[in-house]
Amino acid sequence: MATTALTGFSMMSLLSLGYLTWDLMSPNQVENEPDQIFGNRSPVPRPPHIIFIMTDDQGFNDIGYHSSDIRTPALDKLAADGVKLESYYIQPICTPSRSQLITGRYQIHTGLQHSIIRPRQPNCLPFDQVTLPQRLQELGYSTHMVGKWHLGFYKKECLPTRRGFDTYFGSLTGSVNYYTYNSCDGPGLCGFDLHEGETVAWGQRGKYSTHLYTQRVRKILATHDPQSQPLFIFLSFQAVHTPLQSPREYIYPYRGLENVARRKYAAMVSVVDEAVRNITYALRKYGYYQNSVIIFSTDNGGQPLSGGSNWPLRGRKGTYWEGGVRGLGFVHSPLLRRKRRVSKALVHITDWYPTLVGLAGGNESLTEGVDGYNVWEAISEGKESPRLEILHNIDPLYNHARSGSTAKGYGIWNTAIQASIRAGDWKLLTGDPGYGDWTPPQILPGFPNSWWNLERHTHPRKSVWLFNISGDPYERFDLSEQRPDVVKQLLSRLVYYNRTAVPVRYPSEDPRADPHLNEGAWVPWVGDEEEDSWDSVYQKKNKDWKKKLKQSKSKSFFRRLNTRMMSNKI
């Protein structure tokens, strides 16, 4: 069970505040397959093959069934025949989403609550965390990862092959060239980043990464015996993250789109769609499909500056508005009991950990202490979600809102701190949630980037927002002044969560990581025997953050933070 039960919140108080509004489909809207169901009542004889596909920076409006300008027939068909997750939440940037998927824990419980893991930081997924692939290995699975890691690599012990994956093929940093696999972390700080297991895969450059990763997944499927051992594949596409690169033939169908960035971006989505179609075909061809579960998920909201779109949701990648944290997601499987429907059940990315461990045959003891819930019955059968609340994050190091204070938080919480939480229908934001405009689909070519910064501030000095997300999914009506009772209760929940938080792990960059010192590649640079001292790093950062910020405004690192994570390198 999750450790984040609604302590202090009774079911009656949730109902009285309007927190619970469950929208379930009626029985005549679904297709029943009573003989194919997971769960305690009727377990299947063999654990299913699990294919988890994650895309990078794909916005809420960047799929065919949400948008008319991007064509994704394969994804649309899989989603239509499965279960679309329309109340599915992820994190606003890359590292946090991946860490929560792999550990089943909120960022505040892994020390990764601030920003991302940068290539030169001696930081990675905490070693005391038992990862999802490790649990699946314990349950007899063959585990494989293909694609973007972005969970740290300063030591070999951080690498995917040391964290539960039998094989790994992909890139360790956050952003690489799709053909050359060159990755930069500042001017002159570039290196090669494509790895086969724990060695550098120099010979693969020149091949488009989405195609290359798809070929690797198909090879895994072709060489594994689906009858002998269940398979878990985590396919973490680099697409559709910048740089905007795609084979030319995929761009041509979108020649009618006036915005050049959107045109290239749409082409990249089409390549992903083709990749998913080919993988699904391989699942059928090699005998996996009938006993398989395919999960599709984005890692964060889209970036309008780079062709993405979250319309009609508010905000973008790097923000805690719905456009940053409400993700695309669906489940496709012959094992679903109620198919061809839309689920409004509340689901968070941490929920995949206990859900997949449960599907694999693991008992609750294997997921004790995680923040996720087993949501399979909510997805497969249309039952109510066991999740009533989501902590989006508490980031004590993010730029404090000048207008925030403990007084404005009713003496309960310092509203200068960036934080966000959802309970039932209600969502609260404090501090600086990030760029909060509504960006419509881009149609004009060459639109000046600086114009996107002209945010329409209705209340420029606010530090608290409250929305009823079920009734106002686009966050247009702030109810913080009308419902101070709800604000106070959610501020109290932030206090509760903050008491459980571990110190932030955000060390200074290490010059030894420079690829020029490591034969031109991004590779581990610290010996496994070298000790870490996270407490001292955290205390220094936490104590002197205001002084450090003032002293470093001219440095590019803090400029990236101060621009609210708009950099394409995040």
Tab-separated table of N, CA and C in Angstrom, residues 277-370:
chain	number	residue	atom	x	y	z
A	277	ARG	N	3.736	1.115	-34.431
A	277	ARG	CA	3.048	0.159	-35.314
A	277	ARG	C	3.931	-1.049	-35.603
A	278	ASN	N	5.211	-0.805	-35.887
A	278	ASN	CA	6.127	-1.908	-36.195
A	278	ASN	C	6.377	-2.794	-34.978
A	279	ILE	N	6.437	-2.193	-33.810
A	279	ILE	CA	6.636	-2.978	-32.584
A	279	ILE	C	5.402	-3.825	-32.287
A	280	THR	N	4.236	-3.250	-32.474
A	280	THR	CA	3.002	-4.010	-32.260
A	280	THR	C	2.914	-5.182	-33.236
A	281	TYR	N	3.324	-4.941	-34.482
A	281	TYR	CA	3.356	-6.022	-35.472
A	281	TYR	C	4.293	-7.137	-35.031
A	282	ALA	N	5.463	-6.743	-34.501
A	282	ALA	CA	6.428	-7.744	-34.032
A	282	ALA	C	5.880	-8.534	-32.851
A	283	LEU	N	5.137	-7.883	-31.975
A	283	LEU	CA	4.515	-8.589	-30.851
A	283	LEU	C	3.572	-9.679	-31.351
A	284	ARG	N	2.842	-9.378	-32.393
A	284	ARG	CA	1.934	-10.376	-32.979
A	284	ARG	C	2.711	-11.465	-33.704
A	285	LYS	N	3.697	-11.061	-34.480
A	285	LYS	CA	4.449	-12.001	-35.307
A	285	LYS	C	5.176	-13.048	-34.468
A	286	TYR	N	5.747	-12.614	-33.352
A	286	TYR	CA	6.585	-13.523	-32.570
A	286	TYR	C	5.853	-14.148	-31.377
A	287	GLY	N	4.539	-13.962	-31.290
A	287	GLY	CA	3.756	-14.691	-30.302
A	287	GLY	C	3.631	-14.081	-28.923
A	288	TYR	N	3.806	-12.777	-28.809
A	288	TYR	CA	3.693	-12.102	-27.516
A	288	TYR	C	2.320	-11.479	-27.284
A	289	TYR	N	1.668	-11.068	-28.341
A	289	TYR	CA	0.572	-10.109	-28.250
A	289	TYR	C	-0.565	-10.565	-27.337
A	290	GLN	N	-1.018	-11.803	-27.477
A	290	GLN	CA	-2.200	-12.244	-26.728
A	290	GLN	C	-1.984	-12.215	-25.222
A	291	ASN	N	-0.754	-12.249	-24.775
A	291	ASN	CA	-0.461	-12.186	-23.346
A	291	ASN	C	0.461	-10.991	-23.064
A	292	SER	N	0.076	-9.847	-23.591
A	292	SER	CA	0.917	-8.662	-23.449
A	292	SER	C	0.112	-7.471	-22.959
A	293	VAL	N	0.803	-6.544	-22.325
A	293	VAL	CA	0.233	-5.261	-21.906
A	293	VAL	C	1.130	-4.168	-22.479
A	294	ILE	N	0.559	-3.305	-23.297
A	294	ILE	CA	1.286	-2.193	-23.901
A	294	ILE	C	0.839	-0.909	-23.207
A	295	ILE	N	1.799	-0.186	-22.642
A	295	ILE	CA	1.501	1.084	-21.977
A	295	ILE	C	2.217	2.200	-22.736
A	296	PHE	N	1.472	3.237	-23.058
A	296	PHE	CA	2.043	4.396	-23.749
A	296	PHE	C	1.931	5.601	-22.820
A	297	SER	N	3.028	6.340	-22.680
A	297	SER	CA	3.047	7.482	-21.763
A	297	SER	C	4.017	8.541	-22.249
A	298	THR	N	3.649	9.795	-22.064
A	298	THR	CA	4.612	10.875	-22.239
A	298	THR	C	5.347	11.089	-20.925
A	299	ASP	N	6.462	11.835	-20.966
A	299	ASP	CA	7.199	12.082	-19.730
A	299	ASP	C	6.907	13.447	-19.136
A	300	ASN	N	6.431	14.379	-19.936
A	300	ASN	CA	6.051	15.714	-19.445
A	300	ASN	C	5.300	16.436	-20.549
A	301	GLY	N	4.847	17.642	-20.248
A	301	GLY	CA	4.123	18.407	-21.241
A	301	GLY	C	4.992	18.862	-22.393
A	302	GLY	N	4.349	19.345	-23.442
A	302	GLY	CA	5.050	19.797	-24.637
A	302	GLY	C	5.610	21.204	-24.471
A	303	GLN	N	6.581	21.534	-25.325
A	303	GLN	CA	7.227	22.843	-25.331
A	303	GLN	C	6.792	23.596	-26.586
A	304	PRO	N	5.868	24.581	-26.463
A	304	PRO	CA	5.381	25.311	-27.640
A	304	PRO	C	6.491	25.994	-28.432
A	305	LEU	N	7.569	26.412	-27.763
A	305	LEU	CA	8.674	27.051	-28.470
A	305	LEU	C	9.353	26.094	-29.444
A	306	SER	N	9.153	24.801	-29.243
A	306	SER	CA	9.805	23.795	-30.086
A	306	SER	C	8.790	22.966	-30.862
A	307	GLY	N	7.626	23.527	-31.117
A	307	GLY	CA	6.636	22.866	-31.964
A	307	GLY	C	5.585	22.076	-31.231
A	308	GLY	N	5.727	21.870	-29.926
A	308	GLY	CA	4.752	21.101	-29.170
A	308	GLY	C	3.511	21.905	-28.851
A	309	SER	N	2.476	21.216	-28.404
A	309	SER	CA	1.225	21.899	-28.064
A	309	SER	C	0.507	21.152	-26.951
A	310	ASN	N	0.075	21.909	-25.944
A	310	ASN	CA	-0.723	21.344	-24.863
A	310	ASN	C	-2.152	21.874	-24.881
A	311	TRP	N	-2.496	22.587	-25.924
A	311	TRP	CA	-3.809	23.204	-26.048
A	311	TRP	C	-4.918	22.156	-25.869
A	312	PRO	N	-5.969	22.448	-25.128
A	312	PRO	CA	-6.325	23.731	-24.514
A	312	PRO	C	-5.861	23.861	-23.067
A	313	LEU	N	-4.929	23.019	-22.624
A	313	LEU	CA	-4.457	23.095	-21.249
A	313	LEU	C	-3.557	24.303	-21.040
A	314	ARG	N	-3.486	24.748	-19.808
A	314	ARG	CA	-2.681	25.907	-19.450
A	314	ARG	C	-1.230	25.499	-19.190
A	315	GLY	N	-0.286	26.340	-19.603
A	315	GLY	CA	1.114	26.105	-19.297
A	315	GLY	C	1.807	25.186	-20.276
A	316	ARG	N	3.011	24.778	-19.921
A	316	ARG	CA	3.863	24.016	-20.828
A	316	ARG	C	4.865	23.195	-20.017
A	317	LYS	N	5.740	22.523	-20.708
A	317	LYS	CA	6.819	21.770	-20.075
A	317	LYS	C	7.551	22.647	-19.056
A	318	GLY	N	7.910	22.038	-17.918
A	318	GLY	CA	8.633	22.772	-16.894
A	318	GLY	C	7.749	23.542	-15.943
A	319	THR	N	6.413	23.444	-16.092
A	319	THR	CA	5.494	24.149	-15.201
A	319	THR	C	4.580	23.153	-14.508
A	320	TYR	N	3.948	23.618	-13.431
A	320	TYR	CA	3.017	22.770	-12.693
A	320	TYR	C	1.563	23.042	-13.060
A	321	TRP	N	1.342	23.822	-14.113
A	321	TRP	CA	0.007	23.927	-14.686
A	321	TRP	C	-0.312	22.611	-15.387
A	322	GLU	N	-1.579	22.415	-15.729
A	322	GLU	CA	-1.986	21.141	-16.326
A	322	GLU	C	-1.218	20.827	-17.603
A	323	GLY	N	-0.835	21.850	-18.362
A	323	GLY	CA	-0.075	21.626	-19.586
A	323	GLY	C	1.292	21.041	-19.350
A	324	GLY	N	1.803	21.153	-18.128
A	324	GLY	CA	3.105	20.583	-17.803
A	324	GLY	C	3.035	19.212	-17.179
A	325	VAL	N	1.910	18.913	-16.476
A	325	VAL	CA	1.864	17.673	-15.688
A	325	VAL	C	0.761	16.697	-16.091
A	326	ARG	N	-0.150	17.121	-16.952
A	326	ARG	CA	-1.188	16.182	-17.396
A	326	ARG	C	-0.729	15.554	-18.708
A	327	GLY	N	-0.560	14.237	-18.699
A	327	GLY	CA	0.101	13.591	-19.819
A	327	GLY	C	-0.814	12.783	-20.708
A	328	LEU	N	-0.287	12.489	-21.889
A	328	LEU	CA	-0.923	11.508	-22.765
A	328	LEU	C	-0.643	10.124	-22.203
A	329	GLY	N	-1.639	9.282	-22.200
A	329	GLY	CA	-1.415	7.924	-21.731
A	329	GLY	C	-2.556	7.009	-22.126
A	330	PHE	N	-2.225	5.770	-22.445
A	330	PHE	CA	-3.256	4.760	-22.686
A	330	PHE	C	-2.669	3.384	-22.448
A	331	VAL	N	-3.554	2.420	-22.253
A	331	VAL	CA	-3.161	1.024	-22.091
A	331	VAL	C	-3.877	0.212	-23.154
A	332	HIS	N	-3.130	-0.617	-23.844
A	332	HIS	CA	-3.703	-1.508	-24.858
A	332	HIS	C	-3.298	-2.939	-24.520
A	333	SER	N	-4.294	-3.817	-24.426
A	333	SER	CA	-3.987	-5.205	-24.098
A	333	SER	C	-5.196	-6.100	-24.347
A	334	PRO	N	-4.972	-7.295	-24.882
A	334	PRO	CA	-6.061	-8.274	-24.972
A	334	PRO	C	-6.547	-8.693	-23.588
A	335	LEU	N	-5.785	-8.388	-22.554
A	335	LEU	CA	-6.110	-8.814	-21.203
A	335	LEU	C	-6.981	-7.815	-20.456
A	336	LEU	N	-7.291	-6.677	-21.071
A	336	LEU	CA	-8.201	-5.718	-20.456
A	336	LEU	C	-9.612	-6.301	-20.410
A	337	ARG	N	-10.279	-6.130	-19.314
A	337	ARG	CA	-11.639	-6.646	-19.205
A	337	ARG	C	-12.645	-5.719	-19.892
A	338	ARG	N	-12.471	-4.423	-19.752
A	338	ARG	CA	-13.389	-3.448	-20.374
A	338	ARG	C	-12.570	-2.550	-21.291
A	339	LYS	N	-12.747	-2.770	-22.578
A	339	LYS	CA	-11.942	-2.065	-23.582
A	339	LYS	C	-12.741	-0.942	-24.228
A	340	ARG	N	-12.058	-0.295	-25.161
A	340	ARG	CA	-12.668	0.730	-26.010
A	340	ARG	C	-13.435	1.761	-25.193
A	341	ARG	N	-12.712	2.381	-24.269
A	341	ARG	CA	-13.357	3.386	-23.428
A	341	ARG	C	-12.339	4.426	-22.969
A	342	VAL	N	-12.868	5.482	-22.416
A	342	VAL	CA	-12.066	6.564	-21.841
A	342	VAL	C	-12.182	6.481	-20.323
A	343	SER	N	-11.054	6.465	-19.654
A	343	SER	CA	-11.045	6.396	-18.196
A	343	SER	C	-10.726	7.764	-17.612
A	344	LYS	N	-11.549	8.193	-16.685
A	344	LYS	CA	-11.297	9.431	-15.941
A	344	LYS	C	-10.708	9.136	-14.564
A	345	ALA	N	-10.365	7.880	-14.323
A	345	ALA	CA	-9.781	7.509	-13.029
A	345	ALA	C	-8.452	8.219	-12.835
A	346	LEU	N	-8.229	8.718	-11.641
A	346	LEU	CA	-6.996	9.429	-11.344
A	346	LEU	C	-5.826	8.448	-11.306
A	347	VAL	N	-4.831	8.691	-12.173
A	347	VAL	CA	-3.654	7.832	-12.283
A	347	VAL	C	-2.407	8.714	-12.305
A	348	HIS	N	-1.391	8.284	-11.569
A	348	HIS	CA	-0.126	9.022	-11.528
A	348	HIS	C	0.994	8.099	-11.966
A	349	ILE	N	2.076	8.669	-12.457
A	349	ILE	CA	3.161	7.865	-13.005
A	349	ILE	C	3.785	6.940	-11.952
A	350	THR	N	3.717	7.296	-10.669
A	350	THR	CA	4.224	6.398	-9.627
A	350	THR	C	3.393	5.125	-9.523
A	351	ASP	N	2.172	5.165	-10.046
A	351	ASP	CA	1.278	4.003	-9.916
A	351	ASP	C	1.710	2.822	-10.777
A	352	TRP	N	2.537	3.078	-11.791
A	352	TRP	CA	2.928	1.966	-12.653
A	352	TRP	C	3.773	0.941	-11.894
A	353	TYR	N	4.556	1.387	-10.932
A	353	TYR	CA	5.417	0.471	-10.176
A	353	TYR	C	4.588	-0.617	-9.485
A	354	PRO	N	3.674	-0.287	-8.566
A	354	PRO	CA	2.891	-1.352	-7.925
A	354	PRO	C	1.933	-2.047	-8.880
A	355	THR	N	1.459	-1.342	-9.892
A	355	THR	CA	0.539	-1.958	-10.857
A	355	THR	C	1.240	-3.054	-11.642
A	356	LEU	N	2.428	-2.774	-12.141
A	356	LEU	CA	3.145	-3.763	-12.949
A	356	LEU	C	3.707	-4.894	-12.090
A	357	VAL	N	4.144	-4.578	-10.884
A	357	VAL	CA	4.585	-5.641	-9.976
A	357	VAL	C	3.410	-6.566	-9.666
A	358	GLY	N	2.220	-5.995	-9.479
A	358	GLY	CA	1.031	-6.808	-9.244
A	358	GLY	C	0.685	-7.678	-10.438
A	359	LEU	N	0.770	-7.112	-11.639
A	359	LEU	CA	0.503	-7.886	-12.855
A	359	LEU	C	1.505	-9.023	-13.011
A	360	ALA	N	2.721	-8.791	-12.557
A	360	ALA	CA	3.771	-9.800	-12.686
A	360	ALA	C	3.643	-10.914	-11.647
A	361	GLY	N	2.690	-10.775	-10.740
A	361	GLY	CA	2.482	-11.814	-9.736
A	361	GLY	C	3.061	-11.506	-8.379
A	362	GLY	N	3.599	-10.292	-8.199
A	362	GLY	CA	4.172	-9.923	-6.917
A	362	GLY	C	3.110	-9.546	-5.903
A	363	ASN	N	3.393	-9.785	-4.641
A	363	ASN	CA	2.444	-9.407	-3.602
A	363	ASN	C	2.748	-8.005	-3.085
A	364	GLU	N	1.908	-7.525	-2.183
A	364	GLU	CA	2.028	-6.138	-1.727
A	364	GLU	C	3.320	-5.873	-0.970
A	365	SER	N	3.928	-6.897	-0.404
A	365	SER	CA	5.169	-6.688	0.335
A	365	SER	C	6.287	-6.168	-0.564
A	366	LEU	N	6.212	-6.453	-1.866
A	366	LEU	CA	7.239	-6.002	-2.809
A	366	LEU	C	7.099	-4.526	-3.152
A	367	THR	N	5.971	-3.918	-2.807
A	367	THR	CA	5.775	-2.495	-3.105
A	367	THR	C	5.528	-1.687	-1.837
A	368	GLU	N	5.877	-2.257	-0.710
A	368	GLU	CA	5.676	-1.560	0.560
A	368	GLU	C	6.520	-0.294	0.603
A	369	GLY	N	5.888	0.807	0.988
A	369	GLY	CA	6.607	2.067	1.115
A	369	GLY	C	6.597	2.941	-0.111
A	370	VAL	N	6.117	2.461	-1.245
A	370	VAL	CA	6.086	3.304	-2.442
A	370	VAL	C	4.915	4.268	-2.359
